[in-house]
PDB file of C-alpha atoms in Angstrom:
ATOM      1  CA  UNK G 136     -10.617  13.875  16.186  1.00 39.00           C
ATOM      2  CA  UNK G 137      -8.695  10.851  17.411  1.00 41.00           C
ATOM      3  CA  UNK G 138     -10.946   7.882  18.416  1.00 43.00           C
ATOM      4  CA  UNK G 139     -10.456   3.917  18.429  1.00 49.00           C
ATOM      5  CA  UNK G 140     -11.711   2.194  15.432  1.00 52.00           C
ATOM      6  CA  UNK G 141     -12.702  -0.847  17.354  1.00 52.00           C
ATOM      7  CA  UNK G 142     -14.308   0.900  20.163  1.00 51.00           C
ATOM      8  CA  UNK G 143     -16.012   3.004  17.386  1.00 51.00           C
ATOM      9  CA  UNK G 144     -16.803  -0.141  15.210  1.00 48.00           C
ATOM     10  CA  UNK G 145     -18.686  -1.757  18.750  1.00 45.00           C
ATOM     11  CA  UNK G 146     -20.753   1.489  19.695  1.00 34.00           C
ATOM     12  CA  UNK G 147     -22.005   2.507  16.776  1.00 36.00           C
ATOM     13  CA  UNK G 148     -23.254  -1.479  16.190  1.00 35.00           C
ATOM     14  CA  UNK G 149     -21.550  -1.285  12.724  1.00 36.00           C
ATOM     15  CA  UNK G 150     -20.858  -4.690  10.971  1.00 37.00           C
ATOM     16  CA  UNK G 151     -18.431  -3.976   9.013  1.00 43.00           C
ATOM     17  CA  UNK G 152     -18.294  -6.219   6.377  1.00 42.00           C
ATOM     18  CA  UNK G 153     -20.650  -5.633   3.778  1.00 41.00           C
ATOM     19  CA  UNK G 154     -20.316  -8.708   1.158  1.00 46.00           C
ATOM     20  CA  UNK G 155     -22.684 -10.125   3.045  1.00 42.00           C
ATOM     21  CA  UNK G 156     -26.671  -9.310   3.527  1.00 44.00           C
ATOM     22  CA  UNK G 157     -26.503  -7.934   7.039  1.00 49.00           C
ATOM     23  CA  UNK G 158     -23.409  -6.113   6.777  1.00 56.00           C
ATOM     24  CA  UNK G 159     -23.302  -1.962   6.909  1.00 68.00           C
ATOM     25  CA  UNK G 160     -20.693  -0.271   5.069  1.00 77.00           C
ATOM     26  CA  UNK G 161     -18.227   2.096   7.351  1.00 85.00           C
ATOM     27  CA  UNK G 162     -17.917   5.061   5.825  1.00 90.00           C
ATOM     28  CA  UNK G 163     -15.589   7.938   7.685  1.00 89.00           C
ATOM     29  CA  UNK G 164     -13.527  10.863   6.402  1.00 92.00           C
ATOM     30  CA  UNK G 165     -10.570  12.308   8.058  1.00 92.00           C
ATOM     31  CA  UNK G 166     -10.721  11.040  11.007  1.00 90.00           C
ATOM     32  CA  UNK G 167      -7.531  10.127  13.167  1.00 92.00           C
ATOM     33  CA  UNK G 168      -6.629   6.418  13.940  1.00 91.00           C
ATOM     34  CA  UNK G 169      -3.441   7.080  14.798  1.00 93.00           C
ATOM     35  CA  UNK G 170      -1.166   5.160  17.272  1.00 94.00           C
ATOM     36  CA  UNK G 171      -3.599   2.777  18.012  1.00 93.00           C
ATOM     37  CA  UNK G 172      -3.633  -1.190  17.806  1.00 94.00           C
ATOM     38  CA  UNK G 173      -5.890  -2.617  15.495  1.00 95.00           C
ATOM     39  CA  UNK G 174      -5.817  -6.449  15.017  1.00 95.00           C
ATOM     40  CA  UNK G 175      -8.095  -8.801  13.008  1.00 94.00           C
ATOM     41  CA  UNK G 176     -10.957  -6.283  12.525  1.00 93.00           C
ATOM     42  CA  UNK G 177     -12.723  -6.736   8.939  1.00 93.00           C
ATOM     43  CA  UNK G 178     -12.701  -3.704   7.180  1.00 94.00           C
ATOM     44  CA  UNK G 179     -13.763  -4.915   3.866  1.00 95.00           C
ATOM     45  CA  UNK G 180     -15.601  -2.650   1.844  1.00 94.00           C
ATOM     46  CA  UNK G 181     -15.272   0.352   4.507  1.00 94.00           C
ATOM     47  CA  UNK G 182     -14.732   3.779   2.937  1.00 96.00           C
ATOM     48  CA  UNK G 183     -11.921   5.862   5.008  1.00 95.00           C
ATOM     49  CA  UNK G 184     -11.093   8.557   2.569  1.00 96.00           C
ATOM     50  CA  UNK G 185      -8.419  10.883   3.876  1.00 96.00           C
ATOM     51  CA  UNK G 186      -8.283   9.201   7.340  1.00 96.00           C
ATOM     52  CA  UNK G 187      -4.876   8.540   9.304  1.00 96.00           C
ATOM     53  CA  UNK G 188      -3.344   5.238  10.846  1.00 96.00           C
ATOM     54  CA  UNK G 189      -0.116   6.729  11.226  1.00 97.00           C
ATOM     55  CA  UNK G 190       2.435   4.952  13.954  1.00 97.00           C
ATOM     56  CA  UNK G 191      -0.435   2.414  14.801  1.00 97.00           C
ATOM     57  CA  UNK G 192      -0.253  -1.185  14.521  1.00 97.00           C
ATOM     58  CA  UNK G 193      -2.234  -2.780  11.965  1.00 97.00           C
ATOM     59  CA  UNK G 194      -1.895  -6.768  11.945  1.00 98.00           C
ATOM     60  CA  UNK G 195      -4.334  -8.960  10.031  1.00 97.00           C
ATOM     61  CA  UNK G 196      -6.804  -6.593   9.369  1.00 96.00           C
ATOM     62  CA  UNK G 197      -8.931  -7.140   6.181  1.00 97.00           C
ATOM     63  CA  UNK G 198      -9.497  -3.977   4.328  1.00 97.00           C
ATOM     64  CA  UNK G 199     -10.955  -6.095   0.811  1.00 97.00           C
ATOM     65  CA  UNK G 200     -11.698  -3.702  -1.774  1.00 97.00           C
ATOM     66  CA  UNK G 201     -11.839  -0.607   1.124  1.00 97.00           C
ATOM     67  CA  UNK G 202     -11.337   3.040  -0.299  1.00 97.00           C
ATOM     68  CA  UNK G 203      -8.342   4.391   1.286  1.00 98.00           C
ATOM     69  CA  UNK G 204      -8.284   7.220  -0.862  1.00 97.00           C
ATOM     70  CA  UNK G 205      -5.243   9.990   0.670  1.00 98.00           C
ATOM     71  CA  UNK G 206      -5.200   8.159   3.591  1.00 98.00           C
ATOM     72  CA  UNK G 207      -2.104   8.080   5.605  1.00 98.00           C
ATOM     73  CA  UNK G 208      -0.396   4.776   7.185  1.00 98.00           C
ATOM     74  CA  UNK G 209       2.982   6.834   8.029  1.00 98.00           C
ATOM     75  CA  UNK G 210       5.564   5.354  10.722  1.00 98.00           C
ATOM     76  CA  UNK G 211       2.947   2.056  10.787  1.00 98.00           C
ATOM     77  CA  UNK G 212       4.047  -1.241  11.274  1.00 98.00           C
ATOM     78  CA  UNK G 213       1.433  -3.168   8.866  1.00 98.00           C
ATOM     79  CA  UNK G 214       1.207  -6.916   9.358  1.00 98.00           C
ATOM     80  CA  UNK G 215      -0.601 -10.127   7.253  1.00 98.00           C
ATOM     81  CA  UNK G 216      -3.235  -7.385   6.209  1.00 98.00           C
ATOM     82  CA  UNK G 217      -5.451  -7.557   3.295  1.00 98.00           C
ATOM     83  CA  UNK G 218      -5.308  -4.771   0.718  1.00 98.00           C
ATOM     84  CA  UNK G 219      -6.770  -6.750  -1.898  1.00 98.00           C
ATOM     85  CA  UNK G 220      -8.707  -4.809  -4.496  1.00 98.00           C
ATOM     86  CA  UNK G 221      -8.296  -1.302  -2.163  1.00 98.00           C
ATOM     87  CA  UNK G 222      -8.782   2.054  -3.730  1.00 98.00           C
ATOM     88  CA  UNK G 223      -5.418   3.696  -2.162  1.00 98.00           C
ATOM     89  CA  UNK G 224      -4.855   7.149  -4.779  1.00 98.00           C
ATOM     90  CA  UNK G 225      -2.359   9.273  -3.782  1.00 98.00           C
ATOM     91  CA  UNK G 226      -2.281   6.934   0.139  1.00 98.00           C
ATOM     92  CA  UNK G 227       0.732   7.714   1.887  1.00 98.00           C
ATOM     93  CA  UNK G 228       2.938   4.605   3.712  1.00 98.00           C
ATOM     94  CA  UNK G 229       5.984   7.166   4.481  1.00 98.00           C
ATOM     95  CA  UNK G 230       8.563   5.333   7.118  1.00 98.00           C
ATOM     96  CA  UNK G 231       7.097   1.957   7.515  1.00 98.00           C
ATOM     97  CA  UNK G 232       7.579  -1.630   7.791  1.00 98.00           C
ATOM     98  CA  UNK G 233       5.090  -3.628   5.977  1.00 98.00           C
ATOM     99  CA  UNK G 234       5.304  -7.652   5.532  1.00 98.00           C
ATOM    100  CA  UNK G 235       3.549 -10.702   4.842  1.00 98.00           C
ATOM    101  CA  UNK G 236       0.504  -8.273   3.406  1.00 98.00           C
ATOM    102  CA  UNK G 237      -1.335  -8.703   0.115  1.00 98.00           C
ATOM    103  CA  UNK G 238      -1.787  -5.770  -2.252  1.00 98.00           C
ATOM    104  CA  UNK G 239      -3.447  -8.258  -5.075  1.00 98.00           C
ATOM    105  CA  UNK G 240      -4.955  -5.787  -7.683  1.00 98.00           C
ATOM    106  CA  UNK G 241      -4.787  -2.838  -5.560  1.00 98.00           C
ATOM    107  CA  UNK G 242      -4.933   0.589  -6.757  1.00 98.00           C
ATOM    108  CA  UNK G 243      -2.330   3.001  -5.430  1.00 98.00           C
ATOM    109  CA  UNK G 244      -1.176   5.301  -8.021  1.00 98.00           C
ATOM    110  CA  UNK G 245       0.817   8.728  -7.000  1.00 98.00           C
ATOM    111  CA  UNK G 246       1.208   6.642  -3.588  1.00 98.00           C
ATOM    112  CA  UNK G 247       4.371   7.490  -1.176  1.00 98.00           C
ATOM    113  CA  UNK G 248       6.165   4.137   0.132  1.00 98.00           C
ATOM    114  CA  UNK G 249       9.150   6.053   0.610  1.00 98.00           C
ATOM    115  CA  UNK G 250      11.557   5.178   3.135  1.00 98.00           C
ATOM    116  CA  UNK G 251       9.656   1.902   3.866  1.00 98.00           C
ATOM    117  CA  UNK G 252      10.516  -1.617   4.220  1.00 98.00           C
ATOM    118  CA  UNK G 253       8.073  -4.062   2.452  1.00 98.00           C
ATOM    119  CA  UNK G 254       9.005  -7.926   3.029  1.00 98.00           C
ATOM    120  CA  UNK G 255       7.178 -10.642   1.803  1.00 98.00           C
ATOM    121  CA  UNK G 256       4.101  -9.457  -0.104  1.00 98.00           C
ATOM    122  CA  UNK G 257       2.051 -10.119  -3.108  1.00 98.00           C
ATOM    123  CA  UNK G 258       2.094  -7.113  -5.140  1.00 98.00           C
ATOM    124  CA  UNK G 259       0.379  -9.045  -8.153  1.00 98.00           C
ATOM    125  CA  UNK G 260      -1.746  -7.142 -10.325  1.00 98.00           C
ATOM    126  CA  UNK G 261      -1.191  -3.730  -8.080  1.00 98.00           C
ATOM    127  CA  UNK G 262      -1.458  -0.260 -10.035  1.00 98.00           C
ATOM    128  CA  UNK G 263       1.384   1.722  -8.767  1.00 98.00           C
ATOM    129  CA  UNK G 264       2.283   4.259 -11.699  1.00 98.00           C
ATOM    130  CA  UNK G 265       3.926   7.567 -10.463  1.00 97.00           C
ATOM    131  CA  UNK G 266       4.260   6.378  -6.899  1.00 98.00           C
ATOM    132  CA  UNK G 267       7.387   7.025  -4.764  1.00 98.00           C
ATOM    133  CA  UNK G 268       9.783   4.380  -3.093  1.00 98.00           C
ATOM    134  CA  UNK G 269      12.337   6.720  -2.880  1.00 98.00           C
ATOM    135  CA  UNK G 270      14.953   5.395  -0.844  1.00 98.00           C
ATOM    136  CA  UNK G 271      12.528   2.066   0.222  1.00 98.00           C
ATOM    137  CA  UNK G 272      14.077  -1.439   0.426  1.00 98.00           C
ATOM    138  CA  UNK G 273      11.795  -4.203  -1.186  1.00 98.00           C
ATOM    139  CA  UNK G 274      12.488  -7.915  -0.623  1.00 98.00           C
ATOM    140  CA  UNK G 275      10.458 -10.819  -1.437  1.00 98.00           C
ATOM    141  CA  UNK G 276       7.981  -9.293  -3.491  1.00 98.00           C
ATOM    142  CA  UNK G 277       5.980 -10.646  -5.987  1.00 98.00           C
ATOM    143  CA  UNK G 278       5.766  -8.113  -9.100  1.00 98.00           C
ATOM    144  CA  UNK G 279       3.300 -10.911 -11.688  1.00 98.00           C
ATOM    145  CA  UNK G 280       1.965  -8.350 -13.962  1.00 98.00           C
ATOM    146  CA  UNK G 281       2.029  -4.639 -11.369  1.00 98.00           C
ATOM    147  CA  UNK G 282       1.784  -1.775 -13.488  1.00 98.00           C
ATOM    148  CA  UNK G 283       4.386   0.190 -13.710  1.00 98.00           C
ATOM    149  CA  UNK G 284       5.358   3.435 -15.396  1.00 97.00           C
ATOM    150  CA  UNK G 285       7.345   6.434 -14.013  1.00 97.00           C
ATOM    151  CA  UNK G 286       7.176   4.632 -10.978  1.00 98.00           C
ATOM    152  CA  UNK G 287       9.746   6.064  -8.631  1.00 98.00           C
ATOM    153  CA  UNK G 288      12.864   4.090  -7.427  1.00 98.00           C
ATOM    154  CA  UNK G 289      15.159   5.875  -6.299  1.00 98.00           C
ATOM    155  CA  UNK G 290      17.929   4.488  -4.047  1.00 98.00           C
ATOM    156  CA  UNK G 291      15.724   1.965  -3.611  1.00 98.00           C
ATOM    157  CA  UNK G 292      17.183  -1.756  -2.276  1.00 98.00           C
ATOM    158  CA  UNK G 293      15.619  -4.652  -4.506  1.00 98.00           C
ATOM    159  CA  UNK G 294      16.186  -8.191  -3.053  1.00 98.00           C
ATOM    160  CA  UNK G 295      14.968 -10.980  -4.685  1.00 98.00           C
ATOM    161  CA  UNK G 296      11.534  -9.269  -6.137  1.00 98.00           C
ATOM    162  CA  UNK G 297       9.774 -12.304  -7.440  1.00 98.00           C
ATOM    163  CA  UNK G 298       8.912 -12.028 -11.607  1.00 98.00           C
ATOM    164  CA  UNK G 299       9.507  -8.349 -11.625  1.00 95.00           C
ATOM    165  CA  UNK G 300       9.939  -9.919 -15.528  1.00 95.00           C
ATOM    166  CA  UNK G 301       6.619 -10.566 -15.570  1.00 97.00           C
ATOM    167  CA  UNK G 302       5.673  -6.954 -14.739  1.00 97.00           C
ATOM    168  CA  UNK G 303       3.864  -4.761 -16.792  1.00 97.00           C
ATOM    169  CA  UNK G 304       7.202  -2.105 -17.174  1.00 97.00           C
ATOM    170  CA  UNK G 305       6.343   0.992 -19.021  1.00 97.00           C
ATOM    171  CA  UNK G 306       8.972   3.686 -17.550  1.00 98.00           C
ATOM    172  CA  UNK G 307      10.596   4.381 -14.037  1.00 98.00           C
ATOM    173  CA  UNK G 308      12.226   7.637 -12.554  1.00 98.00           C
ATOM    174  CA  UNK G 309      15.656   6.769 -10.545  1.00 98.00           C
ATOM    175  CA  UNK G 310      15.531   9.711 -10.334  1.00 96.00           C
ATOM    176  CA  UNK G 311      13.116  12.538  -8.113  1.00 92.00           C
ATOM    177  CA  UNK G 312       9.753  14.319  -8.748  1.00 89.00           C
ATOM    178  CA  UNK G 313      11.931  17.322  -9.354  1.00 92.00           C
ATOM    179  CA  UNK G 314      14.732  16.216 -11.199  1.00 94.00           C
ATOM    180  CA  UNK G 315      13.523  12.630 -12.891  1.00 96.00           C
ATOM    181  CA  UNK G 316      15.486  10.249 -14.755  1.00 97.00           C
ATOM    182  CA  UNK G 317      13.113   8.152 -16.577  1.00 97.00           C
ATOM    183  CA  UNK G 318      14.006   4.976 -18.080  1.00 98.00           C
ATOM    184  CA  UNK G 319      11.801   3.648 -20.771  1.00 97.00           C
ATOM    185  CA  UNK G 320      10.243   0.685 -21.431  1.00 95.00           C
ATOM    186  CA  UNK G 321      13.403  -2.501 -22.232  1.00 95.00           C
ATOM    187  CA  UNK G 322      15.697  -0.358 -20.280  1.00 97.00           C
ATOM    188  CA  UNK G 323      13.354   0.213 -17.324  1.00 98.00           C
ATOM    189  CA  UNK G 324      13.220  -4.087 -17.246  1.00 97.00           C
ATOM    190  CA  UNK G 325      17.106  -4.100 -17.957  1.00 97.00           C
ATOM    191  CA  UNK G 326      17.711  -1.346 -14.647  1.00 98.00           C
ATOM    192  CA  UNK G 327      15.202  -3.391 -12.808  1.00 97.00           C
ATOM    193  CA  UNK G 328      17.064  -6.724 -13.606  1.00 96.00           C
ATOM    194  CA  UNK G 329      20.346  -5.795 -13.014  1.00 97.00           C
ATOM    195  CA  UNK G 330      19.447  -3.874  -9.391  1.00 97.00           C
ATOM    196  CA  UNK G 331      17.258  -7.257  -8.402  1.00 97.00           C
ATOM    197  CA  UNK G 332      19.950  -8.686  -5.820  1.00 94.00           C
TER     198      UNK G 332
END
């Protein structure tokens, strides 16, 4: 079922911010919120577990410690967005463009940025072990302390990823789920280094 989140947000009365003592915590599953255009709603706290947002338009939305868990942001242009503290397991962000966003302390292990652009964000503190951005190009970055480990990179563009030296490096694959190439530990940070242009 495809339906507009802000229409949805205003008939249903929801408020959806719930760090405050009025608020009511949005809670939907699968449901399709594709190709629409959703600017400066607050989505903190929601819970959209397996839901879609794929070729819509997200600028400044706040999703603050929101459970995206499987959820799919494919061909989605993502703008000055808030994924601060989300739950994002296993989200997908397949073929997008994604800039000036925060993913401070995010969770988004087994995630698939592949073949995505991602400009300007603070990936500080983000969990991304075992996720995919195959083929992805990743500039301005900040990397303080992400956790990494057979994290997947391959073909990837790095350019000028902020204290990827100050990441927490365990192991990367440069090369596929099927056929990986994993690079341990001081050789991970040396690959890393060296393909930082």
């Amino acid at each position: 079922m495809q339906i507009n989140l802000e229409n949805d947000i205003k008939l249903h009365g929801l408020y959806v911010s719930s760090v405050g003592a009025k608020g009511k915590k949005l809670i939907k599953d699968e449901v399709n919120f594709s190709k629409n255009k959703l600017e400066e709603i607050d989505l903190s706290e929601s819970s959209l577990t397996e839901c879609i947002f794929s070729e819509a338009i997200i600028k400044k939305v706040d999703f603050f410690r929101a459970e995206l868990y499987s959820s799919y942001f494919e061909k989605t242009i993502i703008e000055e967005t808030n994924f601060t503290k989300v739950k994002g397991d296993f989200a997908s962000f397949m073929n997008s463009q994604i800039s000036n966003s925060d993913f401070v302390k995010s969770d988004f292990p087994e995630s698939n940025f592949s073949d995505t652009i991602i400009k300007a964000c603070n990936f500080t503190e983000i969990d991304i072990r075992e996720a995919d951005f195959t083929n992805s190009v990743i500039e301005n970055v900040d990397f303080k302390l992400a956790n990494i480990d057979q994290t997947i990179l391959k073909n990837v563009k790095l350019i000028n990823v902020k204290n990827i030296d100050k990441a927490m490096i365990e192991s990367i694959n440069i090369g596929s789920i099927d056929n990986p190439i994993i690079l341990e530990s001081k050789e991970a940070f040396d690959w890393l280094m060296k393909n930082n242009k």
